[in-house]
JSON list of C-alpha atoms in Angstrom, two decimals:
[
{"chain": "A", "resi": 1, "resn": "MET", "atom": "CA", "xyz": [150.03, 187.45, 274.05]},
{"chain": "A", "resi": 2, "resn": "THR", "atom": "CA", "xyz": [147.84, 186.38, 271.14]},
{"chain": "A", "resi": 3, "resn": "GLU", "atom": "CA", "xyz": [144.77, 184.24, 271.75]},
{"chain": "A", "resi": 4, "resn": "ALA", "atom": "CA", "xyz": [146.38, 181.34, 269.89]},
{"chain": "A", "resi": 5, "resn": "LEU", "atom": "CA", "xyz": [149.55, 181.56, 271.97]},
{"chain": "A", "resi": 6, "resn": "GLU", "atom": "CA", "xyz": [147.54, 181.77, 275.19]},
{"chain": "A", "resi": 7, "resn": "GLU", "atom": "CA", "xyz": [145.61, 178.65, 274.21]},
{"chain": "A", "resi": 8, "resn": "TYR", "atom": "CA", "xyz": [148.92, 176.90, 273.47]},
{"chain": "A", "resi": 9, "resn": "VAL", "atom": "CA", "xyz": [150.26, 177.85, 276.91]},
{"chain": "A", "resi": 10, "resn": "LEU", "atom": "CA", "xyz": [147.11, 176.70, 278.69]},
{"chain": "A", "resi": 11, "resn": "GLY", "atom": "CA", "xyz": [147.29, 173.41, 276.83]},
{"chain": "A", "resi": 12, "resn": "HIS", "atom": "CA", "xyz": [150.81, 172.76, 278.08]},
{"chain": "A", "resi": 13, "resn": "ILE", "atom": "CA", "xyz": [150.47, 173.47, 281.82]},
{"chain": "A", "resi": 14, "resn": "ASP", "atom": "CA", "xyz": [148.70, 171.61, 284.60]},
{"chain": "A", "resi": 15, "resn": "PRO", "atom": "CA", "xyz": [144.97, 171.53, 283.85]},
{"chain": "A", "resi": 16, "resn": "GLU", "atom": "CA", "xyz": [142.38, 173.56, 285.69]},
{"chain": "A", "resi": 17, "resn": "SER", "atom": "CA", "xyz": [140.39, 171.37, 288.08]},
{"chain": "A", "resi": 18, "resn": "ASP", "atom": "CA", "xyz": [136.67, 170.97, 287.57]},
{"chain": "A", "resi": 19, "resn": "TYR", "atom": "CA", "xyz": [136.01, 172.85, 290.83]},
{"chain": "A", "resi": 20, "resn": "MET", "atom": "CA", "xyz": [138.13, 175.81, 289.79]},
{"chain": "A", "resi": 21, "resn": "HIS", "atom": "CA", "xyz": [136.60, 175.86, 286.32]},
{"chain": "A", "resi": 22, "resn": "ARG", "atom": "CA", "xyz": [133.13, 175.98, 287.85]},
{"chain": "A", "resi": 23, "resn": "LEU", "atom": "CA", "xyz": [134.23, 178.84, 290.10]},
{"chain": "A", "resi": 24, "resn": "TRP", "atom": "CA", "xyz": [135.63, 180.69, 287.08]},
{"chain": "A", "resi": 25, "resn": "ARG", "atom": "CA", "xyz": [132.37, 180.23, 285.16]},
{"chain": "A", "resi": 26, "resn": "ALA", "atom": "CA", "xyz": [130.28, 181.32, 288.16]},
{"chain": "A", "resi": 27, "resn": "THR", "atom": "CA", "xyz": [132.48, 184.39, 288.56]},
{"chain": "A", "resi": 28, "resn": "GLN", "atom": "CA", "xyz": [131.92, 185.40, 284.94]},
{"chain": "A", "resi": 29, "resn": "LEU", "atom": "CA", "xyz": [128.17, 184.77, 285.12]},
{"chain": "A", "resi": 30, "resn": "HIS", "atom": "CA", "xyz": [127.29, 186.28, 288.49]},
{"chain": "A", "resi": 31, "resn": "LEU", "atom": "CA", "xyz": [129.82, 188.99, 289.32]},
{"chain": "A", "resi": 32, "resn": "LEU", "atom": "CA", "xyz": [130.71, 192.32, 287.76]},
{"chain": "A", "resi": 33, "resn": "TYR", "atom": "CA", "xyz": [134.20, 192.59, 286.29]},
{"chain": "A", "resi": 34, "resn": "GLY", "atom": "CA", "xyz": [134.71, 188.83, 286.12]},
{"chain": "A", "resi": 35, "resn": "ARG", "atom": "CA", "xyz": [138.10, 189.26, 284.46]},
{"chain": "A", "resi": 36, "resn": "MET", "atom": "CA", "xyz": [139.42, 190.41, 287.84]},
{"chain": "A", "resi": 37, "resn": "ALA", "atom": "CA", "xyz": [139.65, 186.75, 288.88]},
{"chain": "A", "resi": 38, "resn": "SER", "atom": "CA", "xyz": [143.16, 185.37, 288.50]},
{"chain": "A", "resi": 39, "resn": "GLY", "atom": "CA", "xyz": [142.23, 182.54, 286.13]},
{"chain": "A", "resi": 40, "resn": "HIS", "atom": "CA", "xyz": [143.91, 179.32, 285.10]},
{"chain": "A", "resi": 41, "resn": "LEU", "atom": "CA", "xyz": [147.43, 180.47, 284.14]},
{"chain": "A", "resi": 42, "resn": "GLN", "atom": "CA", "xyz": [148.02, 182.88, 287.00]},
{"chain": "A", "resi": 43, "resn": "GLY", "atom": "CA", "xyz": [146.33, 180.48, 289.39]},
{"chain": "A", "resi": 44, "resn": "ARG", "atom": "CA", "xyz": [148.79, 177.71, 288.53]},
{"chain": "A", "resi": 45, "resn": "LEU", "atom": "CA", "xyz": [151.66, 180.17, 288.94]},
{"chain": "A", "resi": 46, "resn": "LEU", "atom": "CA", "xyz": [150.41, 181.26, 292.36]},
{"chain": "A", "resi": 47, "resn": "LYS", "atom": "CA", "xyz": [150.13, 177.66, 293.49]},
{"chain": "A", "resi": 48, "resn": "MET", "atom": "CA", "xyz": [153.65, 176.88, 292.29]},
{"chain": "A", "resi": 49, "resn": "LEU", "atom": "CA", "xyz": [155.17, 180.00, 293.87]},
{"chain": "A", "resi": 50, "resn": "VAL", "atom": "CA", "xyz": [153.57, 179.09, 297.19]},
{"chain": "A", "resi": 51, "resn": "GLY", "atom": "CA", "xyz": [155.00, 175.60, 296.87]},
{"chain": "A", "resi": 52, "resn": "MET", "atom": "CA", "xyz": [158.46, 177.03, 296.20]},
{"chain": "A", "resi": 53, "resn": "ILE", "atom": "CA", "xyz": [158.39, 179.64, 298.99]},
{"chain": "A", "resi": 54, "resn": "ARG", "atom": "CA", "xyz": [156.66, 177.31, 301.51]},
{"chain": "A", "resi": 55, "resn": "PRO", "atom": "CA", "xyz": [155.14, 180.08, 303.66]},
{"chain": "A", "resi": 56, "resn": "LYS", "atom": "CA", "xyz": [153.44, 179.26, 306.94]},
{"chain": "A", "resi": 57, "resn": "LEU", "atom": "CA", "xyz": [151.24, 182.37, 306.97]},
{"chain": "A", "resi": 58, "resn": "VAL", "atom": "CA", "xyz": [149.99, 184.13, 303.83]},
{"chain": "A", "resi": 59, "resn": "LEU", "atom": "CA", "xyz": [148.02, 187.35, 303.53]},
{"chain": "A", "resi": 60, "resn": "GLU", "atom": "CA", "xyz": [145.77, 188.17, 300.57]},
{"chain": "A", "resi": 61, "resn": "ILE", "atom": "CA", "xyz": [144.40, 191.68, 300.09]},
{"chain": "A", "resi": 62, "resn": "GLY", "atom": "CA", "xyz": [141.39, 191.51, 297.76]},
{"chain": "A", "resi": 63, "resn": "THR", "atom": "CA", "xyz": [139.54, 188.19, 297.93]},
{"chain": "A", "resi": 64, "resn": "TYR", "atom": "CA", "xyz": [136.97, 188.82, 295.19]},
{"chain": "A", "resi": 65, "resn": "SER", "atom": "CA", "xyz": [135.49, 185.46, 294.07]},
{"chain": "A", "resi": 66, "resn": "GLY", "atom": "CA", "xyz": [138.13, 183.38, 295.86]},
{"chain": "A", "resi": 67, "resn": "TYR", "atom": "CA", "xyz": [139.90, 181.99, 292.78]},
{"chain": "A", "resi": 68, "resn": "SER", "atom": "CA", "xyz": [143.37, 183.23, 293.72]},
{"chain": "A", "resi": 69, "resn": "GLY", "atom": "CA", "xyz": [142.83, 182.37, 297.37]},
{"chain": "A", "resi": 70, "resn": "LEU", "atom": "CA", "xyz": [142.00, 178.76, 296.55]},
{"chain": "A", "resi": 71, "resn": "CYS", "atom": "CA", "xyz": [145.06, 178.49, 294.31]},
{"chain": "A", "resi": 72, "resn": "ILE", "atom": "CA", "xyz": [147.24, 179.84, 297.12]},
{"chain": "A", "resi": 73, "resn": "ALA", "atom": "CA", "xyz": [145.64, 177.47, 299.65]},
{"chain": "A", "resi": 74, "resn": "GLU", "atom": "CA", "xyz": [146.20, 174.53, 297.30]},
{"chain": "A", "resi": 75, "resn": "GLY", "atom": "CA", "xyz": [149.94, 175.22, 297.35]},
{"chain": "A", "resi": 76, "resn": "LEU", "atom": "CA", "xyz": [150.15, 175.52, 301.14]},
{"chain": "A", "resi": 77, "resn": "GLU", "atom": "CA", "xyz": [151.45, 172.79, 303.38]},
{"chain": "A", "resi": 78, "resn": "GLU", "atom": "CA", "xyz": [148.87, 171.30, 305.74]},
{"chain": "A", "resi": 79, "resn": "ASP", "atom": "CA", "xyz": [150.00, 173.33, 308.75]},
{"chain": "A", "resi": 80, "resn": "ALA", "atom": "CA", "xyz": [150.07, 176.65, 306.83]},
{"chain": "A", "resi": 81, "resn": "HIS", "atom": "CA", "xyz": [147.23, 179.18, 306.61]},
{"chain": "A", "resi": 82, "resn": "LEU", "atom": "CA", "xyz": [145.86, 181.95, 304.40]},
{"chain": "A", "resi": 83, "resn": "HIS", "atom": "CA", "xyz": [144.19, 185.08, 305.76]},
{"chain": "A", "resi": 84, "resn": "THR", "atom": "CA", "xyz": [142.29, 186.80, 302.95]},
{"chain": "A", "resi": 85, "resn": "VAL", "atom": "CA", "xyz": [140.72, 190.25, 303.34]},
{"chain": "A", "resi": 86, "resn": "GLU", "atom": "CA", "xyz": [137.83, 191.58, 301.22]},
{"chain": "A", "resi": 87, "resn": "ILE", "atom": "CA", "xyz": [136.52, 195.12, 301.66]},
{"chain": "A", "resi": 88, "resn": "ASN", "atom": "CA", "xyz": [133.17, 194.51, 299.93]},
{"chain": "A", "resi": 89, "resn": "ASP", "atom": "CA", "xyz": [130.86, 192.81, 302.43]},
{"chain": "A", "resi": 90, "resn": "GLU", "atom": "CA", "xyz": [128.42, 191.89, 299.65]},
{"chain": "A", "resi": 91, "resn": "GLN", "atom": "CA", "xyz": [131.10, 189.60, 298.22]},
{"chain": "A", "resi": 92, "resn": "GLU", "atom": "CA", "xyz": [131.00, 187.28, 301.22]},
{"chain": "A", "resi": 93, "resn": "ASP", "atom": "CA", "xyz": [127.75, 185.53, 300.24]},
{"chain": "A", "resi": 94, "resn": "PHE", "atom": "CA", "xyz": [129.25, 184.47, 296.91]},
{"chain": "A", "resi": 95, "resn": "THR", "atom": "CA", "xyz": [132.81, 183.67, 297.95]},
{"chain": "A", "resi": 96, "resn": "LEU", "atom": "CA", "xyz": [132.58, 182.05, 301.38]},
{"chain": "A", "resi": 97, "resn": "PRO", "atom": "CA", "xyz": [130.67, 178.94, 300.19]},
{"chain": "A", "resi": 98, "resn": "TRP", "atom": "CA", "xyz": [133.36, 178.31, 297.55]},
{"chain": "A", "resi": 99, "resn": "PHE", "atom": "CA", "xyz": [135.94, 178.28, 300.33]},
{"chain": "A", "resi": 100, "resn": "GLN", "atom": "CA", "xyz": [133.82, 176.17, 302.67]},
{"chain": "A", "resi": 101, "resn": "ASN", "atom": "CA", "xyz": [133.06, 173.53, 300.03]},
{"chain": "A", "resi": 102, "resn": "SER", "atom": "CA", "xyz": [136.66, 173.22, 298.86]},
{"chain": "A", "resi": 103, "resn": "PRO", "atom": "CA", "xyz": [139.26, 170.66, 300.01]},
{"chain": "A", "resi": 104, "resn": "TYR", "atom": "CA", "xyz": [141.25, 173.56, 301.50]},
{"chain": "A", "resi": 105, "resn": "LYS", "atom": "CA", "xyz": [138.59, 175.09, 303.76]},
{"chain": "A", "resi": 106, "resn": "ASP", "atom": "CA", "xyz": [140.68, 174.51, 306.90]},
{"chain": "A", "resi": 107, "resn": "ARG", "atom": "CA", "xyz": [143.56, 176.51, 305.44]},
{"chain": "A", "resi": 108, "resn": "ILE", "atom": "CA", "xyz": [141.58, 179.71, 304.76]},
{"chain": "A", "resi": 109, "resn": "THR", "atom": "CA", "xyz": [140.17, 182.46, 306.97]},
{"chain": "A", "resi": 110, "resn": "MET", "atom": "CA", "xyz": [138.18, 185.19, 305.24]},
{"chain": "A", "resi": 111, "resn": "HIS", "atom": "CA", "xyz": [137.97, 188.66, 306.78]},
{"chain": "A", "resi": 112, "resn": "ILE", "atom": "CA", "xyz": [135.59, 191.43, 305.72]},
{"chain": "A", "resi": 113, "resn": "GLY", "atom": "CA", "xyz": [136.84, 195.01, 306.02]},
{"chain": "A", "resi": 114, "resn": "ASP", "atom": "CA", "xyz": [139.57, 197.41, 304.99]},
{"chain": "A", "resi": 115, "resn": "ALA", "atom": "CA", "xyz": [142.89, 195.53, 305.01]},
{"chain": "A", "resi": 116, "resn": "LEU", "atom": "CA", "xyz": [144.63, 198.65, 306.31]},
{"chain": "A", "resi": 117, "resn": "GLU", "atom": "CA", "xyz": [142.53, 198.28, 309.48]},
{"chain": "A", "resi": 118, "resn": "VAL", "atom": "CA", "xyz": [142.05, 194.49, 309.61]},
{"chain": "A", "resi": 119, "resn": "VAL", "atom": "CA", "xyz": [145.64, 193.32, 309.22]},
{"chain": "A", "resi": 120, "resn": "PRO", "atom": "CA", "xyz": [147.19, 195.31, 312.10]},
{"chain": "A", "resi": 121, "resn": "ARG", "atom": "CA", "xyz": [144.47, 193.95, 314.40]},
{"chain": "A", "resi": 122, "resn": "LEU", "atom": "CA", "xyz": [145.40, 190.35, 313.56]},
{"chain": "A", "resi": 123, "resn": "GLY", "atom": "CA", "xyz": [148.75, 190.69, 315.30]},
{"chain": "A", "resi": 124, "resn": "LEU", "atom": "CA", "xyz": [150.38, 188.30, 312.82]},
{"chain": "A", "resi": 125, "resn": "THR", "atom": "CA", "xyz": [153.62, 188.30, 310.86]},
{"chain": "A", "resi": 126, "resn": "PHE", "atom": "CA", "xyz": [153.39, 186.82, 307.37]},
{"chain": "A", "resi": 127, "resn": "ASP", "atom": "CA", "xyz": [155.83, 185.00, 305.12]},
{"chain": "A", "resi": 128, "resn": "MET", "atom": "CA", "xyz": [154.05, 185.99, 301.92]},
{"chain": "A", "resi": 129, "resn": "ALA", "atom": "CA", "xyz": [151.40, 188.45, 300.78]},
{"chain": "A", "resi": 130, "resn": "PHE", "atom": "CA", "xyz": [149.35, 188.80, 297.61]},
{"chain": "A", "resi": 131, "resn": "ILE", "atom": "CA", "xyz": [148.17, 192.37, 296.97]},
{"chain": "A", "resi": 132, "resn": "ASP", "atom": "CA", "xyz": [145.18, 192.62, 294.62]},
{"chain": "A", "resi": 133, "resn": "GLY", "atom": "CA", "xyz": [142.98, 195.30, 296.16]},
{"chain": "A", "resi": 134, "resn": "ASP", "atom": "CA", "xyz": [142.18, 198.92, 295.35]},
{"chain": "A", "resi": 135, "resn": "LYS", "atom": "CA", "xyz": [144.90, 200.10, 292.96]},
{"chain": "A", "resi": 136, "resn": "ARG", "atom": "CA", "xyz": [144.71, 203.60, 294.41]},
{"chain": "A", "resi": 137, "resn": "LYS", "atom": "CA", "xyz": [145.90, 202.23, 297.76]},
{"chain": "A", "resi": 138, "resn": "TYR", "atom": "CA", "xyz": [148.72, 199.98, 296.57]},
{"chain": "A", "resi": 139, "resn": "VAL", "atom": "CA", "xyz": [151.48, 202.07, 298.20]},
{"chain": "A", "resi": 140, "resn": "GLU", "atom": "CA", "xyz": [149.53, 202.11, 301.49]},
{"chain": "A", "resi": 141, "resn": "TYR", "atom": "CA", "xyz": [148.97, 198.34, 301.32]},
{"chain": "A", "resi": 142, "resn": "TYR", "atom": "CA", "xyz": [152.64, 197.81, 300.54]},
{"chain": "A", "resi": 143, "resn": "GLU", "atom": "CA", "xyz": [153.92, 199.85, 303.46]},
{"chain": "A", "resi": 144, "resn": "MET", "atom": "CA", "xyz": [151.45, 198.17, 305.83]},
{"chain": "A", "resi": 145, "resn": "VAL", "atom": "CA", "xyz": [152.39, 194.70, 304.58]},
{"chain": "A", "resi": 146, "resn": "MET", "atom": "CA", "xyz": [156.11, 195.44, 304.95]},
{"chain": "A", "resi": 147, "resn": "GLU", "atom": "CA", "xyz": [155.49, 196.11, 308.64]},
{"chain": "A", "resi": 148, "resn": "HIS", "atom": "CA", "xyz": [153.90, 192.67, 309.01]},
{"chain": "A", "resi": 149, "resn": "LEU", "atom": "CA", "xyz": [156.21, 190.67, 306.73]},
{"chain": "A", "resi": 150, "resn": "ASN", "atom": "CA", "xyz": [159.09, 188.52, 307.93]},
{"chain": "A", "resi": 151, "resn": "GLU", "atom": "CA", "xyz": [162.57, 189.20, 306.62]},
{"chain": "A", "resi": 152, "resn": "GLY", "atom": "CA", "xyz": [163.05, 187.13, 303.49]},
{"chain": "A", "resi": 153, "resn": "GLY", "atom": "CA", "xyz": [159.29, 187.18, 302.91]},
{"chain": "A", "resi": 154, "resn": "TYR", "atom": "CA", "xyz": [157.64, 187.80, 299.56]},
{"chain": "A", "resi": 155, "resn": "ILE", "atom": "CA", "xyz": [155.03, 190.21, 298.27]},
{"chain": "A", "resi": 156, "resn": "LEU", "atom": "CA", "xyz": [153.20, 189.42, 295.04]},
{"chain": "A", "resi": 157, "resn": "ALA", "atom": "CA", "xyz": [151.40, 192.44, 293.57]},
{"chain": "A", "resi": 158, "resn": "ASP", "atom": "CA", "xyz": [148.86, 191.91, 290.80]},
{"chain": "A", "resi": 159, "resn": "ASN", "atom": "CA", "xyz": [147.91, 194.20, 287.88]},
{"chain": "A", "resi": 160, "resn": "THR", "atom": "CA", "xyz": [151.16, 196.16, 287.95]},
{"chain": "A", "resi": 161, "resn": "LEU", "atom": "CA", "xyz": [151.10, 196.75, 284.18]},
{"chain": "A", "resi": 162, "resn": "TRP", "atom": "CA", "xyz": [147.37, 197.62, 284.27]},
{"chain": "A", "resi": 163, "resn": "ASP", "atom": "CA", "xyz": [146.52, 196.63, 280.68]},
{"chain": "A", "resi": 164, "resn": "GLY", "atom": "CA", "xyz": [149.50, 198.64, 279.49]},
{"chain": "A", "resi": 165, "resn": "HIS", "atom": "CA", "xyz": [148.00, 201.89, 280.76]},
{"chain": "A", "resi": 166, "resn": "VAL", "atom": "CA", "xyz": [151.10, 202.56, 282.87]},
{"chain": "A", "resi": 167, "resn": "VAL", "atom": "CA", "xyz": [152.98, 203.64, 279.72]},
{"chain": "A", "resi": 168, "resn": "GLU", "atom": "CA", "xyz": [150.12, 205.57, 278.10]},
{"chain": "A", "resi": 169, "resn": "GLU", "atom": "CA", "xyz": [150.67, 209.30, 278.60]},
{"chain": "A", "resi": 170, "resn": "ASP", "atom": "CA", "xyz": [146.97, 210.13, 278.31]},
{"chain": "A", "resi": 171, "resn": "ALA", "atom": "CA", "xyz": [145.97, 207.60, 281.01]},
{"chain": "A", "resi": 172, "resn": "LYS", "atom": "CA", "xyz": [145.41, 209.88, 284.00]},
{"chain": "A", "resi": 173, "resn": "ASP", "atom": "CA", "xyz": [142.73, 208.00, 285.96]},
{"chain": "A", "resi": 174, "resn": "ALA", "atom": "CA", "xyz": [143.27, 207.41, 289.67]},
{"chain": "A", "resi": 175, "resn": "GLN", "atom": "CA", "xyz": [143.83, 203.67, 289.42]},
{"chain": "A", "resi": 176, "resn": "THR", "atom": "CA", "xyz": [146.48, 203.98, 286.71]},
{"chain": "A", "resi": 177, "resn": "GLU", "atom": "CA", "xyz": [148.19, 206.72, 288.70]},
{"chain": "A", "resi": 178, "resn": "GLY", "atom": "CA", "xyz": [148.04, 204.47, 291.78]},
{"chain": "A", "resi": 179, "resn": "ILE", "atom": "CA", "xyz": [149.79, 201.65, 289.96]},
{"chain": "A", "resi": 180, "resn": "ARG", "atom": "CA", "xyz": [152.42, 204.01, 288.55]},
{"chain": "A", "resi": 181, "resn": "MET", "atom": "CA", "xyz": [153.11, 205.41, 292.03]},
{"chain": "A", "resi": 182, "resn": "PHE", "atom": "CA", "xyz": [153.40, 201.89, 293.41]},
{"chain": "A", "resi": 183, "resn": "ASN", "atom": "CA", "xyz": [155.79, 200.72, 290.70]},
{"chain": "A", "resi": 184, "resn": "ASP", "atom": "CA", "xyz": [157.97, 203.82, 291.14]},
{"chain": "A", "resi": 185, "resn": "PHE", "atom": "CA", "xyz": [157.93, 203.42, 294.92]},
{"chain": "A", "resi": 186, "resn": "VAL", "atom": "CA", "xyz": [158.96, 199.76, 294.81]},
{"chain": "A", "resi": 187, "resn": "ALA", "atom": "CA", "xyz": [161.61, 200.40, 292.15]},
{"chain": "A", "resi": 188, "resn": "ALA", "atom": "CA", "xyz": [163.28, 202.91, 294.49]},
{"chain": "A", "resi": 189, "resn": "ASP", "atom": "CA", "xyz": [162.88, 200.83, 297.65]},
{"chain": "A", "resi": 190, "resn": "LYS", "atom": "CA", "xyz": [166.28, 199.53, 298.81]},
{"chain": "A", "resi": 191, "resn": "ARG", "atom": "CA", "xyz": [164.63, 197.22, 301.37]},
{"chain": "A", "resi": 192, "resn": "VAL", "atom": "CA", "xyz": [163.58, 194.79, 298.63]},
{"chain": "A", "resi": 193, "resn": "GLU", "atom": "CA", "xyz": [164.58, 193.11, 295.42]},
{"chain": "A", "resi": 194, "resn": "LYS", "atom": "CA", "xyz": [161.94, 193.04, 292.75]},
{"chain": "A", "resi": 195, "resn": "VAL", "atom": "CA", "xyz": [160.92, 191.91, 289.28]},
{"chain": "A", "resi": 196, "resn": "ILE", "atom": "CA", "xyz": [157.79, 192.48, 287.16]},
{"chain": "A", "resi": 197, "resn": "LEU", "atom": "CA", "xyz": [156.53, 189.54, 285.13]},
{"chain": "A", "resi": 198, "resn": "PRO", "atom": "CA", "xyz": [154.61, 190.60, 281.98]},
{"chain": "A", "resi": 199, "resn": "LEU", "atom": "CA", "xyz": [152.10, 187.85, 282.69]},
{"chain": "A", "resi": 200, "resn": "ARG", "atom": "CA", "xyz": [148.44, 188.60, 282.05]},
{"chain": "A", "resi": 201, "resn": "ASP", "atom": "CA", "xyz": [148.06, 192.10, 283.56]},
{"chain": "A", "resi": 202, "resn": "GLY", "atom": "CA", "xyz": [151.50, 192.25, 285.19]},
{"chain": "A", "resi": 203, "resn": "LEU", "atom": "CA", "xyz": [152.64, 190.47, 288.35]},
{"chain": "A", "resi": 204, "resn": "SER", "atom": "CA", "xyz": [155.37, 191.95, 290.57]},
{"chain": "A", "resi": 205, "resn": "ILE", "atom": "CA", "xyz": [157.43, 189.61, 292.75]},
{"chain": "A", "resi": 206, "resn": "ILE", "atom": "CA", "xyz": [159.07, 191.46, 295.63]},
{"chain": "A", "resi": 207, "resn": "LYS", "atom": "CA", "xyz": [161.39, 189.97, 298.28]},
{"chain": "A", "resi": 208, "resn": "LYS", "atom": "CA", "xyz": [162.00, 191.71, 301.61]},
{"chain": "A", "resi": 209, "resn": "LEU", "atom": "CA", "xyz": [165.74, 191.72, 302.21]},
{"chain": "A", "resi": 210, "resn": "LYS", "atom": "CA", "xyz": [167.29, 190.83, 305.55]},
{"chain": "A", "resi": 211, "resn": "ASN", "atom": "CA", "xyz": [168.81, 193.70, 307.51]}
]
């Protein structure tokens, strides 16, 4: 997408709130790899998808600055809840205040640790999950989430086109290989139906089929 076309799109969707814009700016100024935050367009999509699916329990793997988590929480009904898991404990000091000072603070619980260890301990079954953690572990996250996902539930997986590196033959780094393995694994998985949206860095939408 060209810069001009992206600006056109952003000018014709729901606007970014002042709070979310300030979070976006703070992310870019104070954190490494600020582009990892979902941003305005994907954030509005996440909020709308949540509103369409109407999950009661949502899991997020990879909290980062909290932008995507807040967009998910905004779309939740009042009795629904988001559990978001961040492996980097140093991230908590930045992100937790943004959750606590938001209108959706009562809908979010932040966990620090490896999602592969944290989620099984929660003893919960989710209606929706957003995977945006370590790309090298995407297949592991996926299999773990499937064990804790209700039938008919949805998995959203971010960065599944990985800046186009997935089709570059000379891209052999571990993260690109992790995304390729994940995409191949999901494509062959008969337990789900799936589609990849070429939005931003690629967003896979995966539905767990009923037995």
